[in-house]
Short mmCIF file of C-alpha atoms in Angstrom, two decimals:
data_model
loop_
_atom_site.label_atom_id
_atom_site.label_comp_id
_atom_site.label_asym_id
_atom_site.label_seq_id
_atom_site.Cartn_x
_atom_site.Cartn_y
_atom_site.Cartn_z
CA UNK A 1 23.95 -15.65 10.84
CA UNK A 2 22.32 -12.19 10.11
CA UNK A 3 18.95 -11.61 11.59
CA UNK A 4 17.61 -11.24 8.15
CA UNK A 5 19.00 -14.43 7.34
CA UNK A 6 17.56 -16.53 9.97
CA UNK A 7 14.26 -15.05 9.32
CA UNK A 8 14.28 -15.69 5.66
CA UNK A 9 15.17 -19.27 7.00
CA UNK A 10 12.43 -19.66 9.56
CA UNK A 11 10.14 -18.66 6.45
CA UNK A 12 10.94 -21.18 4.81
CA UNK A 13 10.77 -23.68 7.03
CA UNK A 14 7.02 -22.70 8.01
CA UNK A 15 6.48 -22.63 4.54
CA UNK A 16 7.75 -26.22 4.25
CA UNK A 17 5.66 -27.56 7.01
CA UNK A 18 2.72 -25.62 5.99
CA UNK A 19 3.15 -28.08 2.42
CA UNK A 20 3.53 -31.03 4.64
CA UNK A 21 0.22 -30.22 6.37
CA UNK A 22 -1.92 -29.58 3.28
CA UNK A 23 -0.89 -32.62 1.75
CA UNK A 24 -1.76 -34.45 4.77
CA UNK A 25 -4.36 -32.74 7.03
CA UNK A 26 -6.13 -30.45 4.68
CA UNK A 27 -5.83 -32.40 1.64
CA UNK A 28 -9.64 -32.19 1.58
CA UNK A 29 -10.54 -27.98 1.91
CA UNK A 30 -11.76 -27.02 -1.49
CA UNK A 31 -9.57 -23.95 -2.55
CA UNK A 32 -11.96 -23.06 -5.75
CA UNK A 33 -14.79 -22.17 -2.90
CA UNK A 34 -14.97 -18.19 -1.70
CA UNK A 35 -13.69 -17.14 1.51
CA UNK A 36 -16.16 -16.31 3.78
CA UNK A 37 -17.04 -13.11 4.93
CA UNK A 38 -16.86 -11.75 7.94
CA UNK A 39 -21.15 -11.03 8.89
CA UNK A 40 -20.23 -8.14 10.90
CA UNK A 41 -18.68 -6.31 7.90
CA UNK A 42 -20.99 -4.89 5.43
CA UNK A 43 -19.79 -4.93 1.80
CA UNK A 44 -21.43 -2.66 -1.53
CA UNK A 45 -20.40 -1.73 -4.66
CA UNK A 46 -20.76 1.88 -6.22
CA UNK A 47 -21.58 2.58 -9.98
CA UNK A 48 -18.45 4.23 -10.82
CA UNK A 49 -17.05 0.22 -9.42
CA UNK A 50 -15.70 1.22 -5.82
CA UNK A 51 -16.37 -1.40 -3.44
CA UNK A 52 -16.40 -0.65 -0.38
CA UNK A 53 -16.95 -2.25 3.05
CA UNK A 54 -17.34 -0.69 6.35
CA UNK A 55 -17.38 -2.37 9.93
CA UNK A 56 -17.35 -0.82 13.55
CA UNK A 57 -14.41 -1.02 15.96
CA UNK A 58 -14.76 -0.22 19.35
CA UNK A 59 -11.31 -0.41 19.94
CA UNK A 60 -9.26 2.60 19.66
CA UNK A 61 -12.64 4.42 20.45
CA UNK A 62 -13.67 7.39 18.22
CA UNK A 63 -11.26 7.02 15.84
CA UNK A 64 -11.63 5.92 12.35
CA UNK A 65 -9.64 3.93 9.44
CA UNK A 66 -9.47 4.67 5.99
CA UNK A 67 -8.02 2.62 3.41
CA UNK A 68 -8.20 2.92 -0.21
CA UNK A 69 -6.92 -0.23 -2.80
CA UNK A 70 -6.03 0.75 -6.01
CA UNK A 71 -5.64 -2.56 -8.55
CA UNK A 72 -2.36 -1.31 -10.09
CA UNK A 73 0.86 -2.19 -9.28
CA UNK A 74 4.47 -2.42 -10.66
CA UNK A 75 3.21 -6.34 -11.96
CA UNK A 76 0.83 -4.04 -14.59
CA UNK A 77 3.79 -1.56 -15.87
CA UNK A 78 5.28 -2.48 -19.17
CA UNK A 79 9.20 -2.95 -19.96
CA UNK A 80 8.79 0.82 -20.74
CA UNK A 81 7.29 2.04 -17.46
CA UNK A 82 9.03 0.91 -14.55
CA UNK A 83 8.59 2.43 -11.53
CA UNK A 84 5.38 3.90 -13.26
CA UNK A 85 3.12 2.94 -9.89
CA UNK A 86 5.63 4.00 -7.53
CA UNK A 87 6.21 7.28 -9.31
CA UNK A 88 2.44 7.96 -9.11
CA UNK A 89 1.51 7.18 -5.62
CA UNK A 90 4.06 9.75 -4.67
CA UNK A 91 2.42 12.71 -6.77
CA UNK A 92 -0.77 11.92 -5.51
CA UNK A 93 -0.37 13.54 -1.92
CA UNK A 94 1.33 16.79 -4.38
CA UNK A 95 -2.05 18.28 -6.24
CA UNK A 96 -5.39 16.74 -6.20
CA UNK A 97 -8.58 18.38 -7.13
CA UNK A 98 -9.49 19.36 -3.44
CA UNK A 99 -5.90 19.83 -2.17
CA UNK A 100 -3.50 21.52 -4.08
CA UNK A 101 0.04 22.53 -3.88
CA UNK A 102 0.75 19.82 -1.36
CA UNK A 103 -1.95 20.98 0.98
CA UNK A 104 -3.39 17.62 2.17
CA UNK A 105 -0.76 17.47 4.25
CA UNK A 106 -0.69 20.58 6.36
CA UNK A 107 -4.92 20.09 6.28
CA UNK A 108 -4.31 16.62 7.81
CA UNK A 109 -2.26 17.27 10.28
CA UNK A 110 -3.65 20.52 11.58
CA UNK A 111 -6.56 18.23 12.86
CA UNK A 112 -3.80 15.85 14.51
CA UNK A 113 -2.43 13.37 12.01
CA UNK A 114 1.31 12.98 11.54
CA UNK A 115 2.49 12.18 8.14
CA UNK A 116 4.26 8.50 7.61
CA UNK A 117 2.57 7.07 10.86
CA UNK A 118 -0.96 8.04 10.08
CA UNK A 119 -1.15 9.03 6.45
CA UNK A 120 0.62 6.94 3.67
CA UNK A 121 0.62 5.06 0.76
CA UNK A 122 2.18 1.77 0.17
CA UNK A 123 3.23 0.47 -3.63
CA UNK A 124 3.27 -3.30 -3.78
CA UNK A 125 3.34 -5.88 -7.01
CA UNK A 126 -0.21 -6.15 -7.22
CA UNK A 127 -1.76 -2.68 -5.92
CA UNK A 128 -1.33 0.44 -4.71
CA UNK A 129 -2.41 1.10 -0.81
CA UNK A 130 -3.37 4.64 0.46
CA UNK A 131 -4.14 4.71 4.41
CA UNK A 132 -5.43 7.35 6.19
CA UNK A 133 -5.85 7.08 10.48
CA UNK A 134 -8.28 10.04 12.07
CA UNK A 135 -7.72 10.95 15.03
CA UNK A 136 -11.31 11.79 15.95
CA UNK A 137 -14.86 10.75 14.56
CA UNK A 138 -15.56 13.68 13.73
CA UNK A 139 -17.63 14.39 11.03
CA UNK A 140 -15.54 16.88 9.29
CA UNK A 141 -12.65 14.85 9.84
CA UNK A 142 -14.32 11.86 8.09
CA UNK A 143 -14.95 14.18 4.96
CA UNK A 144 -11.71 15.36 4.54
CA UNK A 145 -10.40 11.91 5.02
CA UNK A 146 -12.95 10.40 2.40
CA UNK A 147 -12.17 13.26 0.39
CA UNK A 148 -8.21 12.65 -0.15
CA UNK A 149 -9.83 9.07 -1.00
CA UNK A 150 -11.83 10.23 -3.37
CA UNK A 151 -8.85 12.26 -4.95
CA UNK A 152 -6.37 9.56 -4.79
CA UNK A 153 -8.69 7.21 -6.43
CA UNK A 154 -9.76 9.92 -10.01
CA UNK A 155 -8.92 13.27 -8.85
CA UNK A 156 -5.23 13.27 -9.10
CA UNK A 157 -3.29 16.24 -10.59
CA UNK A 158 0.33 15.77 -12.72
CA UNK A 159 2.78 18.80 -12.97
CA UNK A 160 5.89 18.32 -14.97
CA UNK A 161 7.53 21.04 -12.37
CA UNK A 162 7.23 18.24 -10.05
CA UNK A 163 9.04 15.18 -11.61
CA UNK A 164 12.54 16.45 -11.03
CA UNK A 165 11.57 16.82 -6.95
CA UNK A 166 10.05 13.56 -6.87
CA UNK A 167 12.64 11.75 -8.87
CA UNK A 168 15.24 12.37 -6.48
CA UNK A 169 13.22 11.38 -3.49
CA UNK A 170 12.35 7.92 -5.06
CA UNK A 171 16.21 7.70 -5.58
CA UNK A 172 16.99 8.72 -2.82
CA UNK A 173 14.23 5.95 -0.55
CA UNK A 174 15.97 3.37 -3.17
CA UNK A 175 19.61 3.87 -2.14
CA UNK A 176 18.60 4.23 1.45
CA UNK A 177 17.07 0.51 1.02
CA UNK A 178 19.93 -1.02 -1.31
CA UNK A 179 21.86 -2.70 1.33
CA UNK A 180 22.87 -6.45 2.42
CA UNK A 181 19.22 -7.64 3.03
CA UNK A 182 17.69 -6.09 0.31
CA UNK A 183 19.94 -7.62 -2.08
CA UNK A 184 19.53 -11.05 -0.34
CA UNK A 185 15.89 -10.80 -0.72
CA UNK A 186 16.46 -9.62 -4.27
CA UNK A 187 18.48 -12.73 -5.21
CA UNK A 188 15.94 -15.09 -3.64
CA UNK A 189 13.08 -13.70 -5.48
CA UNK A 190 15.45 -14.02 -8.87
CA UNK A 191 16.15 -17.94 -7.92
CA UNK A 192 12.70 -18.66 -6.59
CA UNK A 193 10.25 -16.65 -9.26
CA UNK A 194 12.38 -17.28 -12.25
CA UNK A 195 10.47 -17.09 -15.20
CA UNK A 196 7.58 -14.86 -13.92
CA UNK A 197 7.37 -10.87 -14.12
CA UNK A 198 8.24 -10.63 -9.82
CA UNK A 199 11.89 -9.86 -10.63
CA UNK A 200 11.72 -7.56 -12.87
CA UNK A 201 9.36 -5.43 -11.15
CA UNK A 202 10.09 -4.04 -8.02
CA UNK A 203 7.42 -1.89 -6.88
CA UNK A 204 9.93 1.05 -5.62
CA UNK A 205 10.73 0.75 -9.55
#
């Protein structure tokens, strides 16, 4: 048995015995009740409808997080735009309103970030997940990082000279992933989520 295999196994065996427990043990949690929050992380809400929430971490020391959630992911594209979410969260690190001509990139990493390990983007089902790890507190680090935020979230730029480019990298990251386990996991998701959107819209489109 592949290791893929026996991991998709061993899923679904916790997921079996995590039934069996909440039909025994925690029959009686109340799942309509909100999860609590953690007191130590401090939650607001902007005007423009940005929530944001913000808590201190001591460990790695003087460095700082940033994550940005986008509600829109290939679950909101239509028949017609497939791949729509994917397609976008790659020409968002091209031309933004503060960094053009791919420029965030050489700006990030000429105060010590490397590209793919500590800035990225992630397209799932249900969202779209920009991260950005500083390698300093600094305060002009923390702008700039906020700042690609900021442009990621309404300041993003579309050029039709770069759809062609772009096209045949996202072909290109799906050919590299079409092999045994992907199609495995592709044919579970078509026998398990029959009759819901899930197969239908894989978030690398």
């Amino acid at each position: 048995m592949r290791p893929a295999q026996f991991l998709l196994l061993l899923k679904f065996v916790i997921a079996c015995c995590l039934l069996t427990l909440a039909h025994s043990g925690f029959a009686a949690l109340d799942l309509q009740a909100p999860m609590p929050v953690d007191p130590a992380l401090k939650v607001g809400h902007l005007k423009n409808g940005l929530t944001y929430y913000i808590k201190e971490n001591e460990h790695p020391k003087q460095k700082i997080e940033l994550r940005l959630v986008v509600k829109f992911g290939s679950l909101d594209e239509s028949d017609e735009q497939l791949g729509a979410a994917h397609f976008i969260e790659h020409l968002a690190f091209k031309h933004t309103l503060h960094f053009k001509n791919d420029s965030l990139r050489s700006k990030l990493e000429a105060i010590g970030l490397k590209y793919g390990r500590d800035l990225n983007a992630f397209t799932e089902y249900d969202l779209t997940r920009y991260e950005i790890s500083l390698p300093n507190n600094k305060k002009e680090s923390l702008q700039m990082g906020l700042q690609a935020l900021a442009d990621f979230a309404g300041g993003v730029e579309f050029r039709s000279s770069d759809i062609a480019g772009e096209e045949a990298i996202i072909l290109e990251e799906q050919r590299l992933r079409d092999n045994l386990d992907t199609r495995i996991l592709r044919a579970t998701h078509a026998l398990a989520l029959q009759g819901t959107k899930y197969p239908a819209r894989s978030p690398i489109g």
